[in-house]
Amino acid sequence: MGRKMRICMVSDFFYPSIGGVEEHIYNLSQMLLALGHKVVVLTHAYGDCSGIRHMTHGLKVYYLPIKVCYNQCILPTAVCNVPMLRAVLLREQVDVVHGHSAFSALAHEALMVGALLGLKTVFTDHSLFGFADLSAALTNKLLEITLSMVNHAICVSHIGKENTVLRARVAKHRVSVIPNAVDTALFTPDPSQRPVNGVINIVVASRLVYRKGIDLLAGVIPRFKNTPNINFIIVGDGPKRDLLEEIREKTNMQDRVEILGAVKHAEVRDVLVRGHIFVNTSLTEAYCMAIVEAASCGLQVVSTSVGGIPEVLPNNLILLAEPDIEAIYAAILVAIDRHRRICKVAKIEEGNGRAKRKRKKKGTARPANGAAIGAMTVEAGTAAGGDPGKSVTASAGDGTAERAADDGTAGTDRLAGGEGTPARAAGDTRGAIGGGATTVFGDGGSTGKQAGPELCPHRCNELVETLYNWEDVAQRTIKVYDRVLKERAFTLSELIYAVYQCGSWFLAFLVVSHFTLRLMELWRPRSRIEFAHEARKKPR
């Protein structure tokens, strides 16, 4: 291991708030601590949660007394917050300032202060943005200014990298792709929690907002009104909840559509294991953590083919559909058909096993009849109206996932900033495990005939563990830190020129921050700032 680094994670979004960015910061910080580095988190106060707090394994969190302006974000002032940011960064002797989320005003401001202090800066972009509406234009301009002062940027998918490069006008070599991960030890399958008697549960877990495609979900649910034994479990809350409740009332499906509302992240697994199929209807995603968590719990995943989602999971674990009601409905039918066929094969095998045990007790032997009960045929296209004569066949227990992991088709590029992603390289339409071309429902006649076979829940968990784990994410992030630490710090003239290229009037924020820091240096020099004491770990 190289030298011990001191990293400061900065974002408006952290615990007790719950979300993908919060999970990413916490899990990455925990893994960096396990690897021997010093990590502190910088965020704003959440109600009574203010001051300095210590979390698991000594993770130190600064909840700064800054008022929230809008949607859990502070108001960037370039003056009021600079003294606090400077004090924390110098007191903790930070080497790298790592900001998260383009929505976080605190991250943008801390990265600017870090650059003016001569520290190395890294930014992780977790979202995709458009170019047309006013909010996207303002966010893109703010991101462009911030990235002009940042040493390196990280995106969670290749499509996210392309989006960031275009909207922030940043050089490609300054952007790396490092995907998210999931704790597969937490999200483990438990088939015993699933209903019996042929009932199939379809789980949806997301914020109930327009961007998550809840209008599409509201159009899909009524299609199953006359289909027995198909239930929906919806986790999440938001302005679109009223729409789902209205659809449930109109279709008289109160006993088949369960809306749980907001659920703590620690309890999401308990809901996922009750389901057989997970549906994601997002209209835009850079990387969807929910589908990885569902796959880790052994659910079949049906998702819209938008943003970076096609890069996330191999064909065995996901059915992709265009963001269209008919396409999503067809993909769900295929998933249902696959599950029922698997159950049918399992019952046949169970019956044959009982018969074999009875024959052994009687002392008789059954001649081989060549019946390949272990061979599992999944006619993925039948339910969606495809050719029943064409099917995907996979031998049960033939080690398909292991061979894929060994031969590199489901592997990951271990180099930070590499162009490989765990499930699929950008532009590669080969199935990472199932072979054949990726099938997208609604893309002009595809019927799902090339979809891969369904794996057992525990095999799904093992496969996700090989694709995504936090140790790999941390190691690749450390390589980015090592890279930026070897670079020289930006000079003031370079920062002024970079910001001027984005717009002359943005120089006001940089100049005000610079003179505020100069004033603080005169009033309270660095030499008078007491360094933070590190808590000593008790020997085990």
XYZ file of C-alpha atoms in Angstrom, residues 8-304:
297
model
C -12.398 14.832 2.704
C -15.733 13.737 1.215
C -18.034 16.722 0.656
C -21.713 16.759 -0.259
C -25.027 18.207 0.837
C -26.369 14.661 0.801
C -25.384 12.402 3.679
C -26.934 10.545 6.600
C -29.488 10.879 8.097
C -30.744 11.593 4.577
C -31.244 8.409 2.541
C -30.329 8.020 -1.124
C -27.855 6.665 -3.645
C -25.279 9.445 -3.145
C -25.434 9.042 0.628
C -24.917 5.278 0.335
C -22.005 5.760 -2.060
C -20.173 8.229 0.199
C -20.675 6.112 3.320
C -19.628 2.770 1.809
C -16.652 4.239 -0.071
C -15.488 6.000 3.105
C -15.763 2.814 5.139
C -13.700 0.864 2.628
C -11.028 3.596 2.449
C -10.811 3.520 6.243
C -10.400 -0.263 6.117
C -7.523 0.212 3.670
C -5.727 2.464 6.162
C -6.566 5.962 4.881
C -7.999 8.853 6.909
C -11.469 9.975 5.789
C -13.683 12.798 7.019
C -17.092 13.762 5.671
C -18.260 17.350 5.315
C -21.981 18.127 5.074
C -24.545 20.556 6.470
C -26.516 20.101 9.672
C -29.689 18.008 9.600
C -31.982 19.309 12.332
C -30.517 18.323 15.680
C -27.717 16.450 13.939
C -24.979 19.098 14.038
C -21.383 19.476 15.124
C -18.831 16.647 14.920
C -20.094 13.073 14.982
C -18.259 9.758 14.781
C -19.800 6.853 12.896
C -18.840 3.213 12.381
C -15.090 2.455 12.375
C -14.247 6.020 13.405
C -15.675 7.809 10.355
C -15.628 11.488 11.343
C -18.483 13.666 10.067
C -18.656 17.457 10.249
C -22.279 18.657 10.273
C -21.680 22.348 9.591
C -24.232 24.883 10.925
C -25.328 26.044 7.468
C -28.971 26.694 6.585
C -30.557 24.694 3.788
C -31.835 26.730 0.873
C -33.670 24.271 -1.398
C -34.017 20.501 -1.689
C -31.427 19.786 1.046
C -28.858 22.069 -0.651
C -27.217 25.142 0.847
C -27.025 28.576 -0.769
C -23.494 29.174 -2.134
C -22.334 32.612 -1.004
C -18.558 32.479 -1.697
C -18.074 34.399 1.583
C -20.085 33.058 4.540
C -19.012 29.408 4.315
C -15.378 29.934 3.284
C -13.977 30.400 6.843
C -15.563 27.142 8.062
C -14.450 25.194 5.008
C -10.909 26.526 5.321
C -10.754 25.681 9.025
C -11.888 22.066 8.507
C -9.615 21.402 5.528
C -6.536 22.780 7.280
C -7.358 21.301 10.679
C -7.727 17.804 9.187
C -4.602 18.260 7.000
C -6.581 17.131 3.953
C -4.708 15.935 0.860
C -7.677 15.392 -1.472
C -11.069 17.109 -1.484
C -13.640 14.786 -3.070
C -16.981 16.387 -3.934
C -20.102 14.402 -4.824
C -23.207 15.254 -6.909
C -23.707 18.119 -9.331
C -26.750 19.148 -7.264
C -24.637 19.791 -4.154
C -23.804 23.483 -3.720
C -21.605 22.639 -0.727
C -19.506 20.307 -2.899
C -19.006 23.002 -5.545
C -17.988 25.579 -2.952
C -15.642 23.211 -1.092
C -13.908 22.215 -4.331
C -13.305 25.881 -5.161
C -11.907 26.568 -1.674
C -9.745 23.440 -1.875
C -8.299 24.524 -5.230
C -7.523 28.019 -3.873
C -5.763 26.421 -0.874
C -3.565 24.404 -3.210
C -5.194 21.044 -2.419
C -5.949 18.334 -4.973
C -9.602 17.986 -5.948
C -11.772 15.178 -7.348
C -15.452 15.292 -8.302
C -17.909 12.403 -8.777
C -20.948 13.014 -10.975
C -23.835 10.686 -10.100
C -26.521 11.919 -12.512
C -27.419 12.562 -16.130
C -28.693 15.946 -17.312
C -30.261 17.302 -20.459
C -29.498 20.527 -22.280
C -32.895 22.062 -23.034
C -34.592 23.285 -19.827
C -33.451 26.200 -17.686
C -32.531 24.157 -14.600
C -30.317 21.854 -16.676
C -28.621 24.829 -18.321
C -27.807 26.429 -14.948
C -26.581 23.140 -13.474
C -24.429 22.445 -16.524
C -22.818 25.888 -16.351
C -22.097 25.475 -12.634
C -20.595 22.054 -13.295
C -18.471 23.459 -16.129
C -17.023 26.106 -13.797
C -16.330 23.600 -11.028
C -14.676 21.019 -13.290
C -12.414 23.730 -14.729
C -10.872 23.971 -11.234
C -10.876 20.217 -10.468
C -7.940 17.876 -11.066
C -10.033 14.865 -12.038
C -13.663 13.785 -12.433
C -15.321 10.399 -11.925
C -18.533 9.129 -13.513
C -20.451 5.983 -12.588
C -21.091 4.819 -16.172
C -19.767 5.342 -19.685
C -22.929 7.121 -20.798
C -22.495 9.343 -17.732
C -18.953 10.144 -18.838
C -20.135 11.102 -22.324
C -22.854 13.266 -20.808
C -20.430 15.009 -18.427
C -17.836 15.605 -21.146
C -20.452 17.208 -23.391
C -22.261 19.400 -20.888
C -19.206 20.470 -18.871
C -16.827 20.732 -21.856
C -14.096 18.837 -20.032
C -11.313 16.798 -21.645
C -11.972 13.050 -21.797
C -8.621 12.132 -20.262
C -9.623 13.996 -17.103
C -12.702 11.798 -16.555
C -12.661 8.192 -15.289
C -15.447 5.625 -15.095
C -15.823 3.867 -11.733
C -19.218 2.209 -11.168
C -21.109 1.982 -7.920
C -21.255 -1.226 -5.904
C -23.594 -3.057 -3.574
C -23.079 -4.883 -0.302
C -23.991 -8.412 -1.388
C -23.582 -9.634 2.190
C -26.502 -7.387 3.148
C -28.664 -7.957 0.059
C -28.871 -11.743 0.160
C -31.652 -13.907 -1.301
C -34.263 -15.639 0.848
C -36.690 -17.568 -1.391
C -38.600 -18.774 1.685
C -40.080 -15.274 2.011
C -41.748 -15.506 -1.387
C -45.444 -16.411 -1.606
C -46.531 -19.875 -2.669
C -49.574 -21.166 -4.564
C -48.402 -19.676 -7.846
C -48.546 -16.020 -6.725
C -45.873 -13.791 -8.322
C -44.848 -10.544 -6.619
C -43.545 -7.657 -8.730
C -41.503 -5.167 -6.680
C -40.910 -1.499 -7.511
C -38.549 0.573 -5.347
C -37.871 4.195 -6.301
C -38.800 7.764 -5.593
C -42.294 8.343 -6.945
C -41.425 11.245 -9.250
C -41.735 11.891 -12.975
C -38.053 11.204 -13.699
C -38.478 7.655 -12.363
C -41.146 6.905 -14.987
C -44.026 6.487 -12.541
C -46.440 7.503 -15.320
C -45.259 4.422 -17.243
C -45.783 2.256 -14.169
C -49.284 3.674 -13.799
C -49.975 2.529 -17.363
C -48.542 -0.959 -16.838
C -50.382 -1.907 -13.629
C -53.929 -1.876 -15.162
C -52.760 -4.390 -17.821
C -52.641 -7.036 -15.095
C -56.146 -6.367 -13.816
C -57.496 -9.579 -15.355
C -54.296 -11.593 -14.800
C -54.664 -13.608 -11.576
C -51.885 -14.221 -9.063
C -49.849 -11.143 -10.082
C -49.320 -8.670 -7.241
C -47.357 -5.408 -6.996
C -45.319 -4.155 -4.022
C -44.302 -0.488 -4.388
C -41.651 1.046 -2.121
C -41.041 4.791 -2.119
C -42.775 8.109 -1.770
C -43.166 11.291 -3.774
C -45.629 13.506 -5.646
C -46.645 10.656 -7.995
C -47.950 8.489 -5.173
C -51.433 9.977 -5.582
C -51.433 8.833 -9.221
C -50.648 5.234 -8.248
C -53.308 5.246 -5.536
C -55.829 6.599 -8.046
C -54.965 3.840 -10.539
C -55.292 1.250 -7.786
C -58.763 2.511 -6.923
C -59.955 2.739 -10.524
C -58.840 -0.801 -11.334
C -60.174 -2.200 -8.042
C -56.774 -3.751 -7.276
C -56.543 -2.686 -3.630
C -55.703 -6.222 -2.542
C -53.076 -6.692 -5.253
C -51.173 -3.378 -5.255
C -49.391 -2.661 -1.965
C -47.907 0.838 -1.574
C -45.556 0.856 1.413
C -44.304 4.432 1.151
C -40.804 5.437 2.264
C -38.771 2.581 3.763
C -35.404 2.768 5.517
C -32.550 1.492 3.392
C -31.735 -1.174 5.980
C -35.263 -2.568 5.509
C -35.322 -2.552 1.692
C -33.849 -6.052 1.518
C -36.743 -7.400 3.604
C -39.134 -6.146 0.926
C -37.059 -7.280 -2.064
C -36.868 -10.907 -0.916
C -40.670 -11.071 -1.000
C -40.630 -10.536 -4.768
C -39.882 -12.556 -7.878
C -39.526 -9.706 -10.394
C -38.152 -6.176 -9.956
C -39.345 -3.435 -12.313
C -37.539 -0.143 -12.948
C -39.265 2.399 -15.203
C -36.792 5.294 -14.987
C -36.668 7.808 -17.830
C -33.019 8.680 -17.159
C -30.331 7.050 -15.019
C -26.557 7.293 -14.920
C -26.384 4.132 -12.820
C -29.287 2.469 -11.028
C -28.350 1.076 -7.609
C -31.834 -0.366 -7.129
C -31.551 -2.913 -9.951
C -28.181 -4.149 -8.636
C -29.616 -4.579 -5.139
C -32.614 -6.440 -6.585
C -30.390 -8.729 -8.654
C -28.273 -9.412 -5.573
C -31.464 -10.560 -3.815
C -32.163 -12.969 -6.660
C -34.978 -11.132 -8.432
C -35.404 -11.039 -12.192
C -34.940 -7.425 -13.273
C -37.028 -5.668 -15.908
C -35.837 -2.148 -16.671
C -36.096 0.605 -19.218
